[in-house]
CSV table of C-alpha atoms in Angstrom, one decimal:
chain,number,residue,atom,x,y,z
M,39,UNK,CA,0.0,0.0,0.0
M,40,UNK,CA,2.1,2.7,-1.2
M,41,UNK,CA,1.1,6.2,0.8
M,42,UNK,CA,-0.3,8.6,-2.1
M,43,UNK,CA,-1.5,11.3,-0.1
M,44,UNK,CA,-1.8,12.6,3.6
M,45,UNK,CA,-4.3,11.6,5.1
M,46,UNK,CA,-4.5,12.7,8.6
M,47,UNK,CA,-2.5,15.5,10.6
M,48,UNK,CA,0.9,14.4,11.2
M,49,UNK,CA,0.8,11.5,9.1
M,50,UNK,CA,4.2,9.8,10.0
M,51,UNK,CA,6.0,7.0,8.5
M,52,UNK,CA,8.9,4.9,9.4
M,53,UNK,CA,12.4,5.1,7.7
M,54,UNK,CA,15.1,3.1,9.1
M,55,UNK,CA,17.4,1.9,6.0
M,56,UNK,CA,14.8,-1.0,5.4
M,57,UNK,CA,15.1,-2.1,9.0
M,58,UNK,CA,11.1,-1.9,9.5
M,59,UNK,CA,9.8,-1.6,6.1
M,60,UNK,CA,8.8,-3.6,2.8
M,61,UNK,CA,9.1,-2.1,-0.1
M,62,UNK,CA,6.2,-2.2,-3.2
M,63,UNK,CA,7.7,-3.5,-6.4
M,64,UNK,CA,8.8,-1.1,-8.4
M,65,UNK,CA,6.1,0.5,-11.3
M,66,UNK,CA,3.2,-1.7,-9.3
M,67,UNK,CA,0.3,-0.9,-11.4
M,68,UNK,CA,-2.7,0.1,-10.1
M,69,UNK,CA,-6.1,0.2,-13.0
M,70,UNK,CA,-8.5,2.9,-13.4
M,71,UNK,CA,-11.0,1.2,-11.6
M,72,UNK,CA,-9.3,0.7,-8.4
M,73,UNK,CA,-7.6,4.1,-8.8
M,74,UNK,CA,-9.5,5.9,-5.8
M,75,UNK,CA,-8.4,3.4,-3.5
M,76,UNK,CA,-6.1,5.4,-0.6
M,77,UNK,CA,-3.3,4.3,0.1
M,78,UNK,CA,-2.7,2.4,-3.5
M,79,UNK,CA,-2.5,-1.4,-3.7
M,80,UNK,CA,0.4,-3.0,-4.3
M,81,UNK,CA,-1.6,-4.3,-7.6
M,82,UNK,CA,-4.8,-3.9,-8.9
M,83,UNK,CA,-6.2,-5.3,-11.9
M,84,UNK,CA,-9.8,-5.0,-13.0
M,85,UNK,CA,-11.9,-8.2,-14.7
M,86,UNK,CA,-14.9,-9.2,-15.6
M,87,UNK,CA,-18.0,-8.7,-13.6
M,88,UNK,CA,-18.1,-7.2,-10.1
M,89,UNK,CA,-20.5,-8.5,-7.1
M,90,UNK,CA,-23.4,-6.3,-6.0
M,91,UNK,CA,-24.3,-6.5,-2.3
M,92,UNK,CA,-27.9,-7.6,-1.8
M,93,UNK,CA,-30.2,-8.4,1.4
M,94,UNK,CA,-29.2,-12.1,0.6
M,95,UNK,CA,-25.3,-11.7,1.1
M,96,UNK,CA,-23.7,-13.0,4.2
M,97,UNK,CA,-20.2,-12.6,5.8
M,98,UNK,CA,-17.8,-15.9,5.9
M,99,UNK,CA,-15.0,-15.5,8.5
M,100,UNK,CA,-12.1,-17.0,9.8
M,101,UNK,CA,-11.5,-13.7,11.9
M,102,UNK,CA,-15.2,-13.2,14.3
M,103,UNK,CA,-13.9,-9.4,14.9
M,104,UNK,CA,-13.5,-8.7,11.7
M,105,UNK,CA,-16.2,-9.8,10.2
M,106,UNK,CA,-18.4,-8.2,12.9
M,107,UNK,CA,-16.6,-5.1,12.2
M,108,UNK,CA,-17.6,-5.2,8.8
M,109,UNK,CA,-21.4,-6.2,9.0
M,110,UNK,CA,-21.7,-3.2,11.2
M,111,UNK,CA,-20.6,-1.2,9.1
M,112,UNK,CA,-22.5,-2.5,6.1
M,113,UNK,CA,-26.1,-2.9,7.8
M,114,UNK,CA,-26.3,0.6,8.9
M,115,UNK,CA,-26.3,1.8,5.4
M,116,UNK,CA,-27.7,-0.8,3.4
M,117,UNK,CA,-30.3,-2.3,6.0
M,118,UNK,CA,-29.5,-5.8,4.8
M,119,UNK,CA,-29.2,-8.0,7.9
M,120,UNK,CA,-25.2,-9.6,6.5
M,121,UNK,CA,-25.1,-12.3,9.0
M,122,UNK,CA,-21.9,-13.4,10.3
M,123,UNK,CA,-21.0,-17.3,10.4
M,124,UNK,CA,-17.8,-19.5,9.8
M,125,UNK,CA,-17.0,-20.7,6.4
M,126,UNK,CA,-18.1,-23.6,5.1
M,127,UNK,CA,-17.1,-24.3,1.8
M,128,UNK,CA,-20.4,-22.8,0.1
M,129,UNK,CA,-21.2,-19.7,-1.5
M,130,UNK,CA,-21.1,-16.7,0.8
M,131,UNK,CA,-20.9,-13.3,-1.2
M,132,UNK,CA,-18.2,-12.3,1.3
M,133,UNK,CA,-15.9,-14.3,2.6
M,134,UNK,CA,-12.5,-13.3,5.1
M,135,UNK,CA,-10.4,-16.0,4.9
M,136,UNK,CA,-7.0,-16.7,6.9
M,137,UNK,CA,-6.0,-19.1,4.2
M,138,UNK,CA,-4.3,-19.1,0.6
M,139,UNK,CA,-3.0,-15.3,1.0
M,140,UNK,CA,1.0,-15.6,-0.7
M,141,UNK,CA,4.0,-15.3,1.9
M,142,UNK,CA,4.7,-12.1,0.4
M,143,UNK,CA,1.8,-10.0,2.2
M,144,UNK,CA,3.0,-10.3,5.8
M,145,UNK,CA,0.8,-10.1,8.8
M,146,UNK,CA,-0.6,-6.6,7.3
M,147,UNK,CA,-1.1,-7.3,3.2
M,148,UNK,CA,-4.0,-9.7,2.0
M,149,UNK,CA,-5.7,-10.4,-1.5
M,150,UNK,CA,-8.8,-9.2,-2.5
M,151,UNK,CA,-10.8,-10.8,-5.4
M,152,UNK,CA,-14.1,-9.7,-6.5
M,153,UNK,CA,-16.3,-11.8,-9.2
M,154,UNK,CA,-19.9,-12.3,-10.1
M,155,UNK,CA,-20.4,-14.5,-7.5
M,156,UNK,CA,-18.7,-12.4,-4.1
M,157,UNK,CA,-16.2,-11.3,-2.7
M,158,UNK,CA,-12.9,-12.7,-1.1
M,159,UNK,CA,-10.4,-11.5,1.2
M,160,UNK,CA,-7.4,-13.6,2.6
M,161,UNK,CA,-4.7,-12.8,4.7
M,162,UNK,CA,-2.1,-14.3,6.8
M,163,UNK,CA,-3.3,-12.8,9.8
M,164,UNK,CA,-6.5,-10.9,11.3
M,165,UNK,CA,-5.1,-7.6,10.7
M,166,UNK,CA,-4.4,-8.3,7.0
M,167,UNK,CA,-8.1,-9.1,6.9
M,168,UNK,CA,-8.7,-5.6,8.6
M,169,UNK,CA,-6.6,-3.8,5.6
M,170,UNK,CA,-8.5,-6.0,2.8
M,171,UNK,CA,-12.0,-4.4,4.8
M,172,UNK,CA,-10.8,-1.0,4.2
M,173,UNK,CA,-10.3,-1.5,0.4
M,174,UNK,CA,-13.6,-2.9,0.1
M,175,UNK,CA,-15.4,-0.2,2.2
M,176,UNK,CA,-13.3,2.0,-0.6
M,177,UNK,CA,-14.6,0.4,-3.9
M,178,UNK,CA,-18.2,0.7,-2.4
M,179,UNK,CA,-20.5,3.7,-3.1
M,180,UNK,CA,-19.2,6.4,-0.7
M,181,UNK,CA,-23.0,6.1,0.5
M,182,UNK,CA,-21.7,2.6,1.8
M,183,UNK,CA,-20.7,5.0,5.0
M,184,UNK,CA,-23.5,6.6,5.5
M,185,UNK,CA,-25.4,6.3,9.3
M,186,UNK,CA,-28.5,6.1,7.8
M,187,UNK,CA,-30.2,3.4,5.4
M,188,UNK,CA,-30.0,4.5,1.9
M,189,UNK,CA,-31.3,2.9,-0.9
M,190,UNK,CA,-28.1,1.0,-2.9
M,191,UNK,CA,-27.3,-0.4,-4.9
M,192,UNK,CA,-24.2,-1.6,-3.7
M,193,UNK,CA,-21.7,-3.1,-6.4
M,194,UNK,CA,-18.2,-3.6,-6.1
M,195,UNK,CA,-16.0,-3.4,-9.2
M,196,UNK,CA,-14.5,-6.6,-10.2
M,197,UNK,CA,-10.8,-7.4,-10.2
M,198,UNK,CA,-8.1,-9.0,-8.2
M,199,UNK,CA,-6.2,-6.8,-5.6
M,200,UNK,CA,-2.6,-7.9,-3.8
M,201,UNK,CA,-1.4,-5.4,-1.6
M,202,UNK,CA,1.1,-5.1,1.8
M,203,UNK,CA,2.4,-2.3,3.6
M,204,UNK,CA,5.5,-0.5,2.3
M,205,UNK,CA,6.2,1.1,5.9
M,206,UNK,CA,5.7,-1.3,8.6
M,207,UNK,CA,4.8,1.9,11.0
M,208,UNK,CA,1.9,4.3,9.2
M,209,UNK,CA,1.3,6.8,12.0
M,210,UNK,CA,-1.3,9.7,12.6
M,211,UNK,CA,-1.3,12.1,15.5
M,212,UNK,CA,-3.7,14.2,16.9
M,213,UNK,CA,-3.0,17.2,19.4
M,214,UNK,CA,-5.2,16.9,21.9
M,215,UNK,CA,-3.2,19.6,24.4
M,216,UNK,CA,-3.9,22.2,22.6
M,217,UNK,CA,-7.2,21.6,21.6
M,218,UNK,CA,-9.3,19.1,23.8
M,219,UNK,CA,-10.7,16.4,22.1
M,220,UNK,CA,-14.1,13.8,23.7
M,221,UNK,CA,-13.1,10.2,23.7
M,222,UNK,CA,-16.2,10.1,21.1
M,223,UNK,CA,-14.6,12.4,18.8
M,224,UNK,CA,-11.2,10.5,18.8
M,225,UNK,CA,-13.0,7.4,18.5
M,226,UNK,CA,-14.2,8.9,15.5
M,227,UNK,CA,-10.5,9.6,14.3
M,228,UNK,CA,-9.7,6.7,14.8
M,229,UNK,CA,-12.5,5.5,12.6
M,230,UNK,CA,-10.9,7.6,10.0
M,231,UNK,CA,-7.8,6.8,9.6
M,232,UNK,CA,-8.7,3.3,10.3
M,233,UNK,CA,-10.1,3.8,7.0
M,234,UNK,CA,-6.5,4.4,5.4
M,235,UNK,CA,-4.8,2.0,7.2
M,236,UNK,CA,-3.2,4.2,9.3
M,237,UNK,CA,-1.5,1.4,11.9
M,238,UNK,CA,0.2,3.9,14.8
M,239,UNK,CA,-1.5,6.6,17.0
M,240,UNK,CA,0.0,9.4,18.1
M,241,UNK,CA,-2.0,11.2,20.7
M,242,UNK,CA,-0.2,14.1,21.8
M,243,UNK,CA,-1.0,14.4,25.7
M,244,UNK,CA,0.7,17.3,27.1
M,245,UNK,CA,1.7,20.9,26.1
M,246,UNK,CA,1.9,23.8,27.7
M,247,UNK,CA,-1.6,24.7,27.2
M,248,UNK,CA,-2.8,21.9,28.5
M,249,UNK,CA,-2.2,18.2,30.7
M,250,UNK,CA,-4.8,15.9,29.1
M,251,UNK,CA,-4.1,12.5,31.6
M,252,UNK,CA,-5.1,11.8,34.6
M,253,UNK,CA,-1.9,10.6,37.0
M,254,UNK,CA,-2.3,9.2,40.3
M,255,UNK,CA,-0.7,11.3,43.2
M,256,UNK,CA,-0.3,13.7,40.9
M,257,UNK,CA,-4.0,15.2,40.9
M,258,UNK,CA,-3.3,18.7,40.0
M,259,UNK,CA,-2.4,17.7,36.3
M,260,UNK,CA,-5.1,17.1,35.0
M,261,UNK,CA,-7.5,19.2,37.4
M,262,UNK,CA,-6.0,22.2,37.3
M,263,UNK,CA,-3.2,21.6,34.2
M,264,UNK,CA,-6.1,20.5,32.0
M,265,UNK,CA,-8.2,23.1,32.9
M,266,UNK,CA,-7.8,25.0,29.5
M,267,UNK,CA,-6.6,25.4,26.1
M,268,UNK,CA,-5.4,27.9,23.2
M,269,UNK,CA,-7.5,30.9,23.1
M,270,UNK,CA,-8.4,30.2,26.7
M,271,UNK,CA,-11.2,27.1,26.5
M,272,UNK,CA,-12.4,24.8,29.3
M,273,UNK,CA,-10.1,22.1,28.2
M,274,UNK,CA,-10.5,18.7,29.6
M,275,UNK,CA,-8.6,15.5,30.6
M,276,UNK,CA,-8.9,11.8,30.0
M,277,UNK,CA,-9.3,9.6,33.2
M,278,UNK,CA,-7.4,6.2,33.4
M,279,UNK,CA,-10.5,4.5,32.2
M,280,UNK,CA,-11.0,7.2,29.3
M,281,UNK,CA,-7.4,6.6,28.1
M,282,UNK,CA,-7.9,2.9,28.4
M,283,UNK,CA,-11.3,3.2,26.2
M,284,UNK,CA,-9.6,5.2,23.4
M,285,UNK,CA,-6.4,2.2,23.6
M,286,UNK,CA,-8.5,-0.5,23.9
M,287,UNK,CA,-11.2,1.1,20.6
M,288,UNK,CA,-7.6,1.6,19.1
M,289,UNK,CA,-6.8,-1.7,19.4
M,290,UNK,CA,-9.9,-3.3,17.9
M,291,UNK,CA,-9.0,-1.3,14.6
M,292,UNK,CA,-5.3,-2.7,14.5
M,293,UNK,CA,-3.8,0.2,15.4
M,294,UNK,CA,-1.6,0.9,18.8
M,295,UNK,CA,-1.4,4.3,20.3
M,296,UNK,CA,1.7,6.0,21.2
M,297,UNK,CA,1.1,8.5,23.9
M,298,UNK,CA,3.6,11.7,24.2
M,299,UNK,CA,3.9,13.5,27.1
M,300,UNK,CA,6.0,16.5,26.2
M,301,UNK,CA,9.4,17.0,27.8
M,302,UNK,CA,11.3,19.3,29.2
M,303,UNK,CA,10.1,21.8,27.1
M,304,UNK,CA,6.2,22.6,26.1
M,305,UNK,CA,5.8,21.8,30.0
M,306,UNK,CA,4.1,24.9,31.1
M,307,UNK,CA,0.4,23.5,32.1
M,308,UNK,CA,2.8,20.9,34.3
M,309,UNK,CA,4.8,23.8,35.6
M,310,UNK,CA,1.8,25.6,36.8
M,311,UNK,CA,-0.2,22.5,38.3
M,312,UNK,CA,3.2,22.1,41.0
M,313,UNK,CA,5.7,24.7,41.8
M,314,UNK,CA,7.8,23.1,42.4
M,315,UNK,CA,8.9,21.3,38.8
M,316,UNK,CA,10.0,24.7,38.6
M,317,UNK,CA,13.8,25.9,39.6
M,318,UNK,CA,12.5,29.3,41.6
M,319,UNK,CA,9.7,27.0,43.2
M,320,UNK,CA,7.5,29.7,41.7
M,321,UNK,CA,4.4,28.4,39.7
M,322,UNK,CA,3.5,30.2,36.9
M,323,UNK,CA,0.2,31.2,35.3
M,324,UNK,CA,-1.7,28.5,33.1
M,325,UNK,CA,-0.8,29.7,29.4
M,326,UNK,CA,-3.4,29.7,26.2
M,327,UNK,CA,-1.4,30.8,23.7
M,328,UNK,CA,0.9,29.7,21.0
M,329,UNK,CA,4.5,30.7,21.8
M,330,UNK,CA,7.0,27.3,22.2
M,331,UNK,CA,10.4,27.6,23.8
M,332,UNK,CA,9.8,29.3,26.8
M,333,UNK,CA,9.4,26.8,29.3
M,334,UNK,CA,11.1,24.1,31.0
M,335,UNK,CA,11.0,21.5,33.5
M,336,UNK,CA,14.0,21.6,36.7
M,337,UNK,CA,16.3,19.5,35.4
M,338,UNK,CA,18.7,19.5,38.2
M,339,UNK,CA,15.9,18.5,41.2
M,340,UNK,CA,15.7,15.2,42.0
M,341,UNK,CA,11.8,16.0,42.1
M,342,UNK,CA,11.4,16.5,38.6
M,343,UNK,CA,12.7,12.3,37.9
M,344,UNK,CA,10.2,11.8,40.7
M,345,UNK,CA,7.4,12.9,38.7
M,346,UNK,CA,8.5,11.5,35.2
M,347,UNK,CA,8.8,8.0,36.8
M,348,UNK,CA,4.7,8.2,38.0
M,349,UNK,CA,4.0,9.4,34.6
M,350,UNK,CA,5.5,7.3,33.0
M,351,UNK,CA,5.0,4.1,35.0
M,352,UNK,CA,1.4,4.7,35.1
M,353,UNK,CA,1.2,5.0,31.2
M,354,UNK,CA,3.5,2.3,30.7
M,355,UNK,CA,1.4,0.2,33.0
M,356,UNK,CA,-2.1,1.3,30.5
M,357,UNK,CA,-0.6,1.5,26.9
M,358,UNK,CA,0.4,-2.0,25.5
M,359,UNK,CA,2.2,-0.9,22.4
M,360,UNK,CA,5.9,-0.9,23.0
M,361,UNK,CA,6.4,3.0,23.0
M,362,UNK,CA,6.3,6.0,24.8
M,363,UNK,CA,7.1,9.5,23.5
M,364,UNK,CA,8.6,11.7,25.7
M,365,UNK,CA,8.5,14.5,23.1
M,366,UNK,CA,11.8,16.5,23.4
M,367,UNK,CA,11.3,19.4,20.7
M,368,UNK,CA,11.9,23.4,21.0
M,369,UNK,CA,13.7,23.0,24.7
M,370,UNK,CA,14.8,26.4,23.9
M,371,UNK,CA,14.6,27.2,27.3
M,372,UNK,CA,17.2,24.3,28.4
M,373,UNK,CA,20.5,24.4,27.9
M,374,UNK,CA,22.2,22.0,25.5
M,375,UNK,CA,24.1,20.1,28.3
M,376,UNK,CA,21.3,19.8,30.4
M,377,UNK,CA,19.2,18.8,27.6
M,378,UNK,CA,21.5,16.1,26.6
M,379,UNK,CA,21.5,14.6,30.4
M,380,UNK,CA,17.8,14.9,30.9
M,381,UNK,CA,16.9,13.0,27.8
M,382,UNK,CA,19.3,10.4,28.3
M,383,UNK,CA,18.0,9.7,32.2
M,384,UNK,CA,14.5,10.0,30.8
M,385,UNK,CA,15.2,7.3,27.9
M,386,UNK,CA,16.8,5.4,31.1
M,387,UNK,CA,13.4,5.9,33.1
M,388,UNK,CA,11.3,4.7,30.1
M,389,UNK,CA,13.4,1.8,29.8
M,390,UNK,CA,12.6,1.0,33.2
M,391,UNK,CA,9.0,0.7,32.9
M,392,UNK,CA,10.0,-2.2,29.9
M,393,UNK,CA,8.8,0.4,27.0
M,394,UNK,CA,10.8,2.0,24.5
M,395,UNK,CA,11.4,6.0,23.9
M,396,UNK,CA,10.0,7.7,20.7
M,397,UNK,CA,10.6,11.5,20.4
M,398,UNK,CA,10.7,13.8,18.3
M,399,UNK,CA,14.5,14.3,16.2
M,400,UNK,CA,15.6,16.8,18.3
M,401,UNK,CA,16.5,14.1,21.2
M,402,UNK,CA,19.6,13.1,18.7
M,403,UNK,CA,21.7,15.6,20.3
M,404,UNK,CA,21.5,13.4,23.1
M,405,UNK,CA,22.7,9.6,22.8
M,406,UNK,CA,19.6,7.5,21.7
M,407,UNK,CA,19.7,4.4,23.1
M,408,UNK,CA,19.8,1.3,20.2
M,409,UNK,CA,15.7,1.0,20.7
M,410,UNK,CA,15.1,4.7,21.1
M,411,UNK,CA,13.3,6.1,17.6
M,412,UNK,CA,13.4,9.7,16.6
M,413,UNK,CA,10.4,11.9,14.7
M,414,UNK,CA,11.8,14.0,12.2
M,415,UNK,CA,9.3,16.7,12.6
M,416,UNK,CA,11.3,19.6,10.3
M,417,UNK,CA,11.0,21.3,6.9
M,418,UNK,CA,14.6,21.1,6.2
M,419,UNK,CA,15.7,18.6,3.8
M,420,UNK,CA,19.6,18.6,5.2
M,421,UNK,CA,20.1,17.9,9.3
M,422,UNK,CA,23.3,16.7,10.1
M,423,UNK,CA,22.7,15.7,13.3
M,424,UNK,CA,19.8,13.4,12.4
M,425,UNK,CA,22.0,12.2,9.5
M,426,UNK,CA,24.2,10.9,12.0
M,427,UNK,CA,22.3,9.3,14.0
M,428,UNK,CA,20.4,7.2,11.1
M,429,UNK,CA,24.1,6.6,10.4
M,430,UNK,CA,24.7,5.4,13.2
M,431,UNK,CA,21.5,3.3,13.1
M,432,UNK,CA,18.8,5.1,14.9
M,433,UNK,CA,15.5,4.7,13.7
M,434,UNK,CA,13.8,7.2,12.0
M,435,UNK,CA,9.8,8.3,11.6
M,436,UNK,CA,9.3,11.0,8.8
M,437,UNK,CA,6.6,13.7,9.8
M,438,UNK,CA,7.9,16.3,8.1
M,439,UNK,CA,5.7,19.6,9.2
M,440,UNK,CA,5.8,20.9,5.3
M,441,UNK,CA,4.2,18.1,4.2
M,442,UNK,CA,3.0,15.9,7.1
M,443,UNK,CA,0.9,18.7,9.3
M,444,UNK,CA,-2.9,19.3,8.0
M,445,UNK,CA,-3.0,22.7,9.4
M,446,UNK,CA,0.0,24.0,7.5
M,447,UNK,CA,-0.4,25.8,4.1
M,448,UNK,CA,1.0,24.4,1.4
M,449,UNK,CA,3.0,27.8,0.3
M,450,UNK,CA,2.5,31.4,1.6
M,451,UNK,CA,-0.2,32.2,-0.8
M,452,UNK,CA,-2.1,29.3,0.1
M,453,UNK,CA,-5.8,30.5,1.2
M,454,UNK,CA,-6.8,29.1,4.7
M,455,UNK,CA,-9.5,26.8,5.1
């Protein structure tokens, strides 16, 4: 599935010499009727007739979850009542198999072959059957996602589709620091990028406009520190059951959240929550505008490590992925030294807890340990410093802001909105 377009804010993807990807075939050809499909396939070939969707069709699975997931989907806009059952060998007009799908698609990739008489998807694993879902929610009428019945038809081109991920991580991030977001309205992000098998999740948990997590001994973060936003909002925090919702709705859809707490810079709605995480042991005012670089945690009290270990044991503890991000960019306000010893304790302190550090590619001019990944977040195409490190074999995720970030124009005449 090579990545034709961004499709979510921050869209990220891995580069790391080959290390974590697998590369399309070169000139994989996609035809005009599977064109719209986003990311493309692999390889698409249309053929003969195509398989229309009727209150008769039912759903053969090897994967329950899946096909569940599907059916959903499909009844609330077709009214049909798609029931769900194991395969049996006879016709089924969909049918999600986890059997006869080539080496070469991985626990991701799957075939997808339509003809007069259904449709068939097979993988090597569940989530492979998950990506071939996507495709065919794709080469359905866009009514096909409607909430409401609507009246059809509902025919799917016909063809044979082999596709498999060219990055093995396909991430999306969403800020929800800045702006607060309802676990119902990241659900429904996650629903959408879902949709363009997007397989990471970045949720961006802390800023210095706003602490969006709920820590244990450590109340003040999210009561007070979540308390508003930019432009001065009511903000919001998740509780551990909230952030455990949002993993576990994550999960179901294949995809594993990363959760970034911020560090030591872009720390201002922590700095104001407890005084002392700051070096005068002066709090300062909760902050709703859009500044970076002014603020900092202490990064020579003893106090300040206290406070990263609960954080980060506690998330580590409710976020089964392997990775935390611990942020690291625009630590104007910390000097290079310190910056360099604070990120390497912290990488230690994540470590600890049995996870592994993602950050954004400014935490190279520290020493990343051999599992620690870096975001490269810039519009620069040349960064020594980064070079080095891939170099040196430090993974790398490409989010670059000029072409990765939603709510960045294109050029400088670009009209908003």
């Amino acid at each position: 599935m090579r990545v034709r377009r961004v499709v979510a804010v921050s869209l990220s993807l891995v580069l790391a010499g080959g290390a974590l990807s697998v590369a399309a075939p070169a000139g994989a050809a996609v035809s005009t009727g599977f064109a719209a499909v986003v990311p493309a396939p692999v390889s698409a070939a249309a053929s003969g007739a195509g398989y229309g969707i009727t209150s008769a069709t039912t759903i053969a699975t090897d994967s329950a979850p899946v096909g569940q997931y599907l059916a959903a989907i499909l009844r609330r806009s077709t009214g049909y009542p798609l029931p769900v059952k194991t395969p049996s060998g006879g016709s089924a007009g969909i049918a999600l198999l986890l059997s006869g799908a080539p080496a070469q698609v991985g626990d991701e990739g799957y075939t997808l072959d339509v003809t007069g008489s259904g449709v068939v998807i097979r993988a090597r694993k569940a989530a492979g059957l998950f990506e071939g879902v996507q495709t065919l929610r794709q080469l359905l009428p866009s009514t096909v996602e409607s909430r409401t019945v609507k009246p059809g038809p509902w025919p799917v081109p016909g063809g044979h589709v082999l596709d498999y991920p060219r990055f093995a991580y396909r991430g999306a991030m969403l800020d929800v620091a800045r702006h607060f977001f309802t676990v119902a309205q990241v659900e429904r992000y996650l629903d959408e990028i879902a949709l363009y098998k997007v397989n990471r999740f970045h949720l961006h948990l802390s800023d210095d406009q706003g602490w969006r997590i709920a820590i244990t001994g450590w109340e003040r973060l999210a009561s007070y520190g979540g308390g508003t936003e930019v432009g001065g909002g009511p903000g919001g925090f998740y509780t551990q059951d909230d952030y455990k919702a949002i993993v576990a709705y994550a999960q179901q859809r294949f995809i594993t959240v990363v959760p970034e707490i911020d560090m030591p810079g872009h720390t201002n709605a922590a700095l104001a929550s407890y005084a002392q995480l700051n070096c005068d042991g002066k709090a300062p005012p909760r902050y709703t505008g859009t500044d970076v670089g002014f603020s900092s945690l202490c990064v020579s009290k003893d106090i300040t490590y206290t406070f990263i270990d609960a954080v980060f044991g506690q998330l580590a503890a409710l976020t089964p992925g392997p990775y935390l991000h611990i942020g690291g960019d625009e630590a104007q306000s910390t000097k290079p030294a310190d910056y360099a010893k604070f990120i390497n304790r912290v990488q230690q302190i994540v470590a600890g807890h049995g996870k592994a550090v993602l950050g954004w590619h400014d935490i190279v001019n520290a020493t990343p340990l051999p599992s620690t990944v870096a975001e490269f977040w810039d519009t620069s195409t040349s960064n020594p410093a980064v070079a080095a490190a891939a170099k040196h074999g430090t993974k790398l995720v490409l989010a670059p802001a000029n072409h990765a970030y939603l709510d960045m124009k294109y050029t400088t005449s670009t009209k908003l909105g």
